Amino acid sequence: MSAPLPDALRARFQKLIEEGLSGRAAALRLKLSLATGARWGLAETINGLFKAEVIHRRGPWRDFDAVEYDTLEWVDWFNNRRLLEPIGNIPSAEAEANFYAALERSDMAA
């Protein structure tokens, strides 16, 4: 059994039904709007992390080039060298390489 919708979501769903959408179409539109909100939330979280770790901690800045260089350095660290506990305290780039290597091994075995 699914959990009941919070009042705000129930009201949005009901409004979509009243506008003529079928229950399935209204549910899909509501789901897509929630997913978009979640992506914005994730983007804001990463933005805040970046500002806390780079902009506020490493400033004041000499010029735009210094900010740009430190931004590129942080993005490289975040994407390639940051250790992630849920995947065994290894960087995501290493986990991805391990994943594709395992796929190749299983392809050769088949």
CSV table of N, CA, C and O in Angstrom, one decimal:
chain,number,residue,atom,x,y,z
A,1,MET,N,0.8,-1.2,0.0
A,1,MET,CA,0.0,0.0,0.0
A,1,MET,C,0.9,1.2,0.0
A,1,MET,O,1.9,1.3,0.7
A,2,SER,N,0.5,2.2,-0.8
A,2,SER,CA,1.3,3.4,-0.9
A,2,SER,C,0.9,4.4,0.2
A,2,SER,O,-0.2,4.4,0.7
A,3,ALA,N,1.9,5.3,0.5
A,3,ALA,CA,1.6,6.3,1.6
A,3,ALA,C,0.7,7.4,1.0
A,3,ALA,O,0.7,7.7,-0.2
A,4,PRO,N,-0.1,8.0,1.9
A,4,PRO,CA,-1.0,9.0,1.4
A,4,PRO,C,-0.2,10.3,1.0
A,4,PRO,O,0.8,10.5,1.5
A,5,LEU,N,-0.8,11.0,0.0
A,5,LEU,CA,-0.1,12.3,-0.4
A,5,LEU,C,-0.3,13.3,0.6
A,5,LEU,O,-1.3,13.5,1.2
A,6,PRO,N,0.8,14.1,0.8
A,6,PRO,CA,0.6,15.3,1.7
A,6,PRO,C,-0.4,16.3,1.1
A,6,PRO,O,-0.7,16.2,-0.1
A,7,ASP,N,-1.0,17.1,1.9
A,7,ASP,CA,-2.1,18.0,1.5
A,7,ASP,C,-1.8,18.8,0.3
A,7,ASP,O,-2.6,19.0,-0.7
A,8,ALA,N,-0.6,19.4,0.2
A,8,ALA,CA,-0.2,20.3,-0.9
A,8,ALA,C,-0.1,19.5,-2.2
A,8,ALA,O,-0.6,19.9,-3.2
A,9,LEU,N,0.4,18.3,-2.1
A,9,LEU,CA,0.5,17.4,-3.4
A,9,LEU,C,-0.9,17.0,-3.8
A,9,LEU,O,-1.2,16.9,-5.0
A,10,ARG,N,-1.7,16.6,-2.8
A,10,ARG,CA,-3.1,16.2,-3.1
A,10,ARG,C,-3.8,17.3,-3.8
A,10,ARG,O,-4.6,17.1,-4.8
A,11,ALA,N,-3.7,18.6,-3.3
A,11,ALA,CA,-4.3,19.7,-4.0
A,11,ALA,C,-3.8,19.9,-5.4
A,11,ALA,O,-4.6,20.2,-6.3
A,12,ARG,N,-2.5,19.8,-5.6
A,12,ARG,CA,-2.0,20.0,-7.0
A,12,ARG,C,-2.5,18.9,-7.9
A,12,ARG,O,-2.9,19.1,-9.0
A,13,PHE,N,-2.6,17.6,-7.4
A,13,PHE,CA,-3.1,16.5,-8.2
A,13,PHE,C,-4.5,16.7,-8.5
A,13,PHE,O,-4.9,16.6,-9.7
A,14,GLN,N,-5.4,17.2,-7.6
A,14,GLN,CA,-6.8,17.4,-7.8
A,14,GLN,C,-7.0,18.5,-8.8
A,14,GLN,O,-7.8,18.4,-9.7
A,15,LYS,N,-6.1,19.6,-8.8
A,15,LYS,CA,-6.2,20.7,-9.8
A,15,LYS,C,-5.9,20.2,-11.2
A,15,LYS,O,-6.6,20.5,-12.1
A,16,LEU,N,-4.9,19.3,-11.3
A,16,LEU,CA,-4.6,18.7,-12.6
A,16,LEU,C,-5.8,17.9,-13.1
A,16,LEU,O,-6.1,17.9,-14.3
A,17,ILE,N,-6.4,17.1,-12.3
A,17,ILE,CA,-7.6,16.3,-12.7
A,17,ILE,C,-8.7,17.3,-13.1
A,17,ILE,O,-9.4,17.0,-14.2
A,18,GLU,N,-8.9,18.4,-12.4
A,18,GLU,CA,-10.0,19.3,-12.7
A,18,GLU,C,-9.7,20.0,-14.1
A,18,GLU,O,-10.6,20.4,-14.7
A,19,GLU,N,-8.4,20.1,-14.4
A,19,GLU,CA,-8.1,20.7,-15.7
A,19,GLU,C,-8.2,19.8,-16.9
A,19,GLU,O,-8.0,20.1,-18.0
A,20,GLY,N,-8.7,18.6,-16.6
A,20,GLY,CA,-9.0,17.6,-17.6
A,20,GLY,C,-8.0,16.5,-17.9
A,20,GLY,O,-8.2,15.7,-18.8
A,21,LEU,N,-7.0,16.4,-17.1
A,21,LEU,CA,-6.0,15.4,-17.3
A,21,LEU,C,-6.6,14.1,-16.6
A,21,LEU,O,-7.3,14.1,-15.6
A,22,SER,N,-6.2,12.9,-17.2
A,22,SER,CA,-6.6,11.7,-16.6
A,22,SER,C,-5.8,11.5,-15.4
A,22,SER,O,-4.8,12.2,-15.1
A,23,GLY,N,-6.2,10.6,-14.5
A,23,GLY,CA,-5.5,10.3,-13.3
A,23,GLY,C,-4.1,9.9,-13.5
A,23,GLY,O,-3.1,10.4,-12.9
A,24,ARG,N,-3.8,9.1,-14.6
A,24,ARG,CA,-2.5,8.7,-14.9
A,24,ARG,C,-1.6,9.8,-15.4
A,24,ARG,O,-0.5,10.0,-15.0
A,25,ALA,N,-2.2,10.7,-16.3
A,25,ALA,CA,-1.5,11.8,-16.8
A,25,ALA,C,-1.2,12.8,-15.7
A,25,ALA,O,-0.1,13.4,-15.7
A,26,ALA,N,-2.1,13.0,-14.8
A,26,ALA,CA,-1.9,14.0,-13.7
A,26,ALA,C,-0.8,13.5,-12.8
A,26,ALA,O,0.0,14.2,-12.3
A,27,ALA,N,-0.8,12.1,-12.5
A,27,ALA,CA,0.2,11.6,-11.7
A,27,ALA,C,1.6,11.7,-12.3
A,27,ALA,O,2.6,12.0,-11.6
A,28,LEU,N,1.7,11.5,-13.6
A,28,LEU,CA,2.9,11.6,-14.3
A,28,LEU,C,3.4,13.1,-14.3
A,28,LEU,O,4.6,13.3,-14.0
A,29,ARG,N,2.5,14.0,-14.6
A,29,ARG,CA,2.9,15.4,-14.5
A,29,ARG,C,3.4,15.8,-13.1
A,29,ARG,O,4.4,16.5,-13.0
A,30,LEU,N,2.7,15.4,-12.1
A,30,LEU,CA,3.1,15.7,-10.7
A,30,LEU,C,4.5,15.0,-10.4
A,30,LEU,O,5.3,15.7,-9.8
A,31,LYS,N,4.7,13.8,-10.8
A,31,LYS,CA,6.0,13.1,-10.6
A,31,LYS,C,7.1,13.9,-11.3
A,31,LYS,O,8.2,14.1,-10.7
A,32,LEU,N,6.9,14.3,-12.6
A,32,LEU,CA,7.9,15.1,-13.3
A,32,LEU,C,8.2,16.4,-12.6
A,32,LEU,O,9.4,16.8,-12.5
A,33,SER,N,7.2,17.1,-12.1
A,33,SER,CA,7.5,18.4,-11.4
A,33,SER,C,8.2,18.1,-10.1
A,33,SER,O,9.1,18.9,-9.8
A,34,LEU,N,8.0,17.0,-9.4
A,34,LEU,CA,8.7,16.7,-8.2
A,34,LEU,C,10.2,16.4,-8.5
A,34,LEU,O,11.1,16.8,-7.8
A,35,ALA,N,10.4,15.6,-9.6
A,35,ALA,CA,11.7,15.3,-10.0
A,35,ALA,C,12.5,16.5,-10.4
A,35,ALA,O,13.7,16.6,-10.0
A,36,THR,N,11.9,17.4,-11.1
A,36,THR,CA,12.6,18.7,-11.4
A,36,THR,C,13.0,19.4,-10.2
A,36,THR,O,14.1,19.9,-10.1
A,37,GLY,N,12.1,19.5,-9.2
A,37,GLY,CA,12.4,20.2,-7.9
A,37,GLY,C,13.5,19.5,-7.2
A,37,GLY,O,14.4,20.1,-6.6
A,38,ALA,N,13.6,18.2,-7.3
A,38,ALA,CA,14.7,17.4,-6.6
A,38,ALA,C,16.0,17.7,-7.3
A,38,ALA,O,17.0,17.9,-6.6
A,39,ARG,N,16.0,17.8,-8.6
A,39,ARG,CA,17.3,18.2,-9.3
A,39,ARG,C,17.7,19.6,-9.0
A,39,ARG,O,18.9,19.8,-8.8
A,40,TRP,N,16.8,20.5,-8.9
A,40,TRP,CA,17.2,21.9,-8.4
A,40,TRP,C,17.7,21.9,-7.0
A,40,TRP,O,18.7,22.5,-6.7
A,41,GLY,N,17.1,21.1,-6.2
A,41,GLY,CA,17.6,20.9,-4.8
A,41,GLY,C,19.0,20.4,-4.8
A,41,GLY,O,19.9,20.9,-4.0
A,42,LEU,N,19.3,19.4,-5.6
A,42,LEU,CA,20.6,18.8,-5.6
A,42,LEU,C,21.6,19.9,-6.2
A,42,LEU,O,22.7,20.0,-5.6
A,43,ALA,N,21.2,20.6,-7.2
A,43,ALA,CA,22.1,21.6,-7.7
A,43,ALA,C,22.4,22.7,-6.7
A,43,ALA,O,23.6,23.1,-6.5
A,44,GLU,N,21.4,23.1,-5.9
A,44,GLU,CA,21.6,24.1,-4.9
A,44,GLU,C,22.5,23.5,-3.8
A,44,GLU,O,23.4,24.3,-3.2
A,45,THR,N,22.4,22.2,-3.5
A,45,THR,CA,23.3,21.6,-2.5
A,45,THR,C,24.8,21.7,-2.9
A,45,THR,O,25.7,22.0,-2.1
A,46,ILE,N,25.0,21.3,-4.2
A,46,ILE,CA,26.4,21.3,-4.7
A,46,ILE,C,26.9,22.7,-4.8
A,46,ILE,O,28.0,23.0,-4.4
A,47,ASN,N,26.0,23.7,-5.1
A,47,ASN,CA,26.4,25.1,-5.2
A,47,ASN,C,26.9,25.5,-3.8
A,47,ASN,O,27.9,26.2,-3.6
A,48,GLY,N,26.1,25.2,-2.8
A,48,GLY,CA,26.4,25.6,-1.4
A,48,GLY,C,27.7,25.0,-0.9
A,48,GLY,O,28.5,25.6,-0.3
A,49,LEU,N,27.9,23.7,-1.3
A,49,LEU,CA,29.2,23.0,-0.9
A,49,LEU,C,30.3,23.7,-1.6
A,49,LEU,O,31.4,23.9,-0.9
A,50,PHE,N,30.2,24.0,-2.8
A,50,PHE,CA,31.3,24.7,-3.6
A,50,PHE,C,31.6,26.0,-2.9
A,50,PHE,O,32.8,26.3,-2.7
A,51,LYS,N,30.6,26.8,-2.6
A,51,LYS,CA,30.8,28.1,-2.0
A,51,LYS,C,31.5,28.0,-0.6
A,51,LYS,O,32.4,28.7,-0.3
A,52,ALA,N,31.1,27.0,0.2
A,52,ALA,CA,31.7,26.8,1.5
A,52,ALA,C,33.1,26.3,1.4
A,52,ALA,O,34.0,26.8,2.2
A,53,GLU,N,33.4,25.4,0.5
A,53,GLU,CA,34.7,24.8,0.4
A,53,GLU,C,35.7,25.6,-0.4
A,53,GLU,O,36.9,25.6,-0.1
A,54,VAL,N,35.3,26.4,-1.4
A,54,VAL,CA,36.2,27.1,-2.2
A,54,VAL,C,36.1,28.6,-2.1
A,54,VAL,O,37.1,29.3,-1.7
A,55,ILE,N,35.0,29.1,-2.4
A,55,ILE,CA,34.8,30.6,-2.4
A,55,ILE,C,35.1,31.3,-1.1
A,55,ILE,O,35.9,32.2,-1.0
A,56,HIS,N,34.4,30.8,0.0
A,56,HIS,CA,34.6,31.4,1.3
A,56,HIS,C,35.9,31.1,2.0
A,56,HIS,O,36.5,31.9,2.7
A,57,ARG,N,36.3,29.8,1.8
A,57,ARG,CA,37.5,29.4,2.5
A,57,ARG,C,38.8,29.8,1.9
A,57,ARG,O,39.8,30.1,2.5
A,58,ARG,N,38.9,29.9,0.5
A,58,ARG,CA,40.1,30.2,-0.1
A,58,ARG,C,40.3,31.7,-0.6
A,58,ARG,O,41.3,32.1,-1.0
A,59,GLY,N,39.3,32.5,-0.4
A,59,GLY,CA,39.3,33.9,-0.8
A,59,GLY,C,40.2,34.7,0.2
A,59,GLY,O,40.8,34.1,1.1
A,60,PRO,N,40.4,35.9,0.0
A,60,PRO,CA,40.0,36.8,-1.0
A,60,PRO,C,40.7,36.5,-2.3
A,60,PRO,O,41.9,36.0,-2.3
A,61,TRP,N,40.1,36.8,-3.4
A,61,TRP,CA,40.6,36.5,-4.8
A,61,TRP,C,41.3,37.6,-5.4
A,61,TRP,O,40.9,38.8,-5.3
A,62,ARG,N,42.5,37.3,-6.1
A,62,ARG,CA,43.2,38.3,-6.8
A,62,ARG,C,42.5,38.8,-8.0
A,62,ARG,O,42.4,40.0,-8.3
A,63,ASP,N,42.0,37.9,-8.8
A,63,ASP,CA,41.3,38.2,-10.0
A,63,ASP,C,40.4,37.1,-10.5
A,63,ASP,O,40.4,36.0,-9.8
A,64,PHE,N,39.7,37.2,-11.6
A,64,PHE,CA,38.8,36.2,-12.1
A,64,PHE,C,39.5,34.9,-12.4
A,64,PHE,O,39.0,33.8,-12.2
A,65,ASP,N,40.7,35.0,-13.0
A,65,ASP,CA,41.5,33.8,-13.4
A,65,ASP,C,41.8,32.9,-12.2
A,65,ASP,O,41.8,31.7,-12.3
A,66,ALA,N,42.0,33.5,-11.0
A,66,ALA,CA,42.3,32.7,-9.8
A,66,ALA,C,41.1,32.0,-9.4
A,66,ALA,O,41.1,30.8,-9.0
A,67,VAL,N,39.9,32.6,-9.5
A,67,VAL,CA,38.6,31.9,-9.1
A,67,VAL,C,38.4,30.8,-10.1
A,67,VAL,O,38.0,29.7,-9.8
A,68,GLU,N,38.6,31.1,-11.4
A,68,GLU,CA,38.4,30.1,-12.4
A,68,GLU,C,39.3,28.9,-12.2
A,68,GLU,O,38.8,27.7,-12.3
A,69,TYR,N,40.6,29.1,-11.9
A,69,TYR,CA,41.5,28.0,-11.8
A,69,TYR,C,41.1,27.2,-10.5
A,69,TYR,O,41.1,25.9,-10.6
A,70,ASP,N,40.8,27.8,-9.4
A,70,ASP,CA,40.4,27.0,-8.2
A,70,ASP,C,39.1,26.3,-8.5
A,70,ASP,O,38.9,25.2,-7.9
A,71,THR,N,38.2,26.9,-9.2
A,71,THR,CA,36.9,26.2,-9.6
A,71,THR,C,37.2,24.9,-10.4
A,71,THR,O,36.7,23.9,-10.0
A,72,LEU,N,38.0,25.0,-11.4
A,72,LEU,CA,38.4,23.8,-12.2
A,72,LEU,C,39.1,22.8,-11.3
A,72,LEU,O,38.8,21.6,-11.5
A,73,GLU,N,39.9,23.2,-10.4
A,73,GLU,CA,40.6,22.3,-9.6
A,73,GLU,C,39.6,21.5,-8.6
A,73,GLU,O,39.7,20.3,-8.4
A,74,TRP,N,38.7,22.3,-8.1
A,74,TRP,CA,37.7,21.7,-7.2
A,74,TRP,C,36.8,20.7,-8.0
A,74,TRP,O,36.5,19.6,-7.5
A,75,VAL,N,36.3,21.1,-9.2
A,75,VAL,CA,35.5,20.2,-10.0
A,75,VAL,C,36.2,18.9,-10.3
A,75,VAL,O,35.6,17.8,-10.2
A,76,ASP,N,37.5,19.0,-10.6
A,76,ASP,CA,38.3,17.8,-10.9
A,76,ASP,C,38.4,16.9,-9.6
A,76,ASP,O,38.1,15.7,-9.7
A,77,TRP,N,38.6,17.5,-8.5
A,77,TRP,CA,38.6,16.8,-7.2
A,77,TRP,C,37.3,16.1,-7.0
A,77,TRP,O,37.2,14.9,-6.7
A,78,PHE,N,36.2,16.9,-7.1
A,78,PHE,CA,34.9,16.4,-6.8
A,78,PHE,C,34.5,15.2,-7.7
A,78,PHE,O,33.9,14.3,-7.3
A,79,ASN,N,34.8,15.3,-9.0
A,79,ASN,CA,34.4,14.3,-10.0
A,79,ASN,C,35.4,13.1,-10.0
A,79,ASN,O,34.9,12.0,-10.3
A,80,ASN,N,36.7,13.3,-9.7
A,80,ASN,CA,37.6,12.2,-9.9
A,80,ASN,C,38.4,11.7,-8.7
A,80,ASN,O,38.9,10.6,-8.7
A,81,ARG,N,38.6,12.5,-7.7
A,81,ARG,CA,39.4,12.1,-6.5
A,81,ARG,C,38.7,12.0,-5.2
A,81,ARG,O,39.3,11.5,-4.2
A,82,ARG,N,37.5,12.6,-5.1
A,82,ARG,CA,36.8,12.6,-3.8
A,82,ARG,C,36.4,11.1,-3.4
A,82,ARG,O,35.9,10.4,-4.2
A,83,LEU,N,36.7,10.8,-2.2
A,83,LEU,CA,36.5,9.4,-1.7
A,83,LEU,C,35.0,9.3,-1.2
A,83,LEU,O,34.5,10.2,-0.5
A,84,LEU,N,34.3,8.3,-1.7
A,84,LEU,CA,32.9,8.1,-1.4
A,84,LEU,C,32.7,6.9,-0.5
A,84,LEU,O,33.0,5.7,-0.9
A,85,GLU,N,32.3,7.1,0.7
A,85,GLU,CA,32.1,6.0,1.7
A,85,GLU,C,31.2,4.9,1.2
A,85,GLU,O,31.5,3.7,1.4
A,86,PRO,N,30.0,5.2,0.6
A,86,PRO,CA,29.1,4.2,0.2
A,86,PRO,C,29.6,3.2,-0.8
A,86,PRO,O,29.1,2.1,-1.0
A,87,ILE,N,30.7,3.5,-1.5
A,87,ILE,CA,31.2,2.6,-2.5
A,87,ILE,C,32.6,2.1,-2.1
A,87,ILE,O,33.4,1.7,-3.0
A,88,GLY,N,32.9,2.2,-0.8
A,88,GLY,CA,34.2,1.6,-0.4
A,88,GLY,C,35.3,2.6,-0.2
A,88,GLY,O,36.5,2.2,-0.3
A,89,ASN,N,35.0,3.8,0.0
A,89,ASN,CA,36.1,4.9,0.2
A,89,ASN,C,37.0,4.9,-1.0
A,89,ASN,O,38.2,5.0,-0.8
A,90,ILE,N,36.5,4.9,-2.1
A,90,ILE,CA,37.3,5.0,-3.4
A,90,ILE,C,36.7,6.1,-4.2
A,90,ILE,O,35.5,6.5,-4.0
A,91,PRO,N,37.4,6.8,-5.1
A,91,PRO,CA,36.9,7.8,-5.9
A,91,PRO,C,35.9,7.3,-6.9
A,91,PRO,O,35.9,6.1,-7.3
A,92,SER,N,34.9,8.1,-7.3
A,92,SER,CA,33.9,7.6,-8.2
A,92,SER,C,34.5,7.2,-9.6
A,92,SER,O,34.0,6.3,-10.2
A,93,ALA,N,35.6,7.9,-10.0
A,93,ALA,CA,36.2,7.5,-11.3
A,93,ALA,C,36.8,6.1,-11.2
A,93,ALA,O,36.7,5.3,-12.1
A,94,GLU,N,37.3,5.7,-10.0
A,94,GLU,CA,37.9,4.4,-9.8
A,94,GLU,C,36.7,3.3,-9.8
A,94,GLU,O,36.8,2.3,-10.4
A,95,ALA,N,35.6,3.7,-9.2
A,95,ALA,CA,34.5,2.8,-9.1
A,95,ALA,C,33.9,2.6,-10.5
A,95,ALA,O,33.6,1.4,-10.9
A,96,GLU,N,33.9,3.6,-11.3
A,96,GLU,CA,33.4,3.5,-12.7
A,96,GLU,C,34.3,2.6,-13.5
A,96,GLU,O,33.9,1.7,-14.3
A,97,ALA,N,35.6,2.8,-13.4
A,97,ALA,CA,36.6,1.9,-14.1
A,97,ALA,C,36.5,0.5,-13.7
A,97,ALA,O,36.5,-0.4,-14.5
A,98,ASN,N,36.3,0.2,-12.4
A,98,ASN,CA,36.1,-1.1,-11.9
A,98,ASN,C,34.8,-1.7,-12.5
A,98,ASN,O,34.8,-2.9,-12.8
A,99,PHE,N,33.7,-1.0,-12.6
A,99,PHE,CA,32.5,-1.4,-13.1
A,99,PHE,C,32.6,-1.9,-14.6
A,99,PHE,O,32.2,-3.0,-14.9
A,100,TYR,N,33.3,-1.0,-15.4
A,100,TYR,CA,33.4,-1.4,-16.8
A,100,TYR,C,34.4,-2.5,-17.0
A,100,TYR,O,34.3,-3.4,-17.9
A,101,ALA,N,35.4,-2.6,-16.1
A,101,ALA,CA,36.4,-3.8,-16.2
A,101,ALA,C,35.6,-5.1,-15.9
A,101,ALA,O,35.8,-6.1,-16.5
A,102,ALA,N,34.7,-5.0,-14.9
A,102,ALA,CA,33.9,-6.2,-14.5
A,102,ALA,C,33.0,-6.6,-15.7
A,102,ALA,O,32.8,-7.8,-15.9
A,103,LEU,N,32.4,-5.6,-16.4
A,103,LEU,CA,31.6,-5.9,-17.5
A,103,LEU,C,32.4,-6.6,-18.6
A,103,LEU,O,31.9,-7.6,-19.2
A,104,GLU,N,33.6,-6.1,-18.9
A,104,GLU,CA,34.4,-6.7,-19.9
A,104,GLU,C,34.8,-8.1,-19.5
A,104,GLU,O,34.8,-9.0,-20.4
A,105,ARG,N,35.1,-8.4,-18.2
A,105,ARG,CA,35.4,-9.8,-17.8
A,105,ARG,C,34.2,-10.7,-18.0
A,105,ARG,O,34.4,-11.8,-18.4
A,106,SER,N,33.0,-10.2,-17.6
A,106,SER,CA,31.9,-11.0,-17.8
A,106,SER,C,31.5,-11.3,-19.2
A,106,SER,O,31.0,-12.3,-19.6
A,107,ASP,N,31.8,-10.3,-20.1
A,107,ASP,CA,31.6,-10.5,-21.6
A,107,ASP,C,32.5,-11.5,-22.1
A,107,ASP,O,32.2,-12.4,-23.0
A,108,MET,N,33.8,-11.5,-21.6
A,108,MET,CA,34.8,-12.5,-22.1
A,108,MET,C,34.4,-13.9,-21.6
A,108,MET,O,34.6,-14.9,-22.3
A,109,ALA,N,33.8,-14.0,-20.4
A,109,ALA,CA,33.5,-15.3,-19.9
A,109,ALA,C,32.2,-15.9,-20.6
A,109,ALA,O,32.1,-17.1,-20.6
A,110,ALA,N,31.4,-15.0,-21.2
A,110,ALA,CA,30.2,-15.5,-21.8
A,110,ALA,C,30.4,-16.0,-23.2
A,110,ALA,O,31.2,-16.4,-23.8
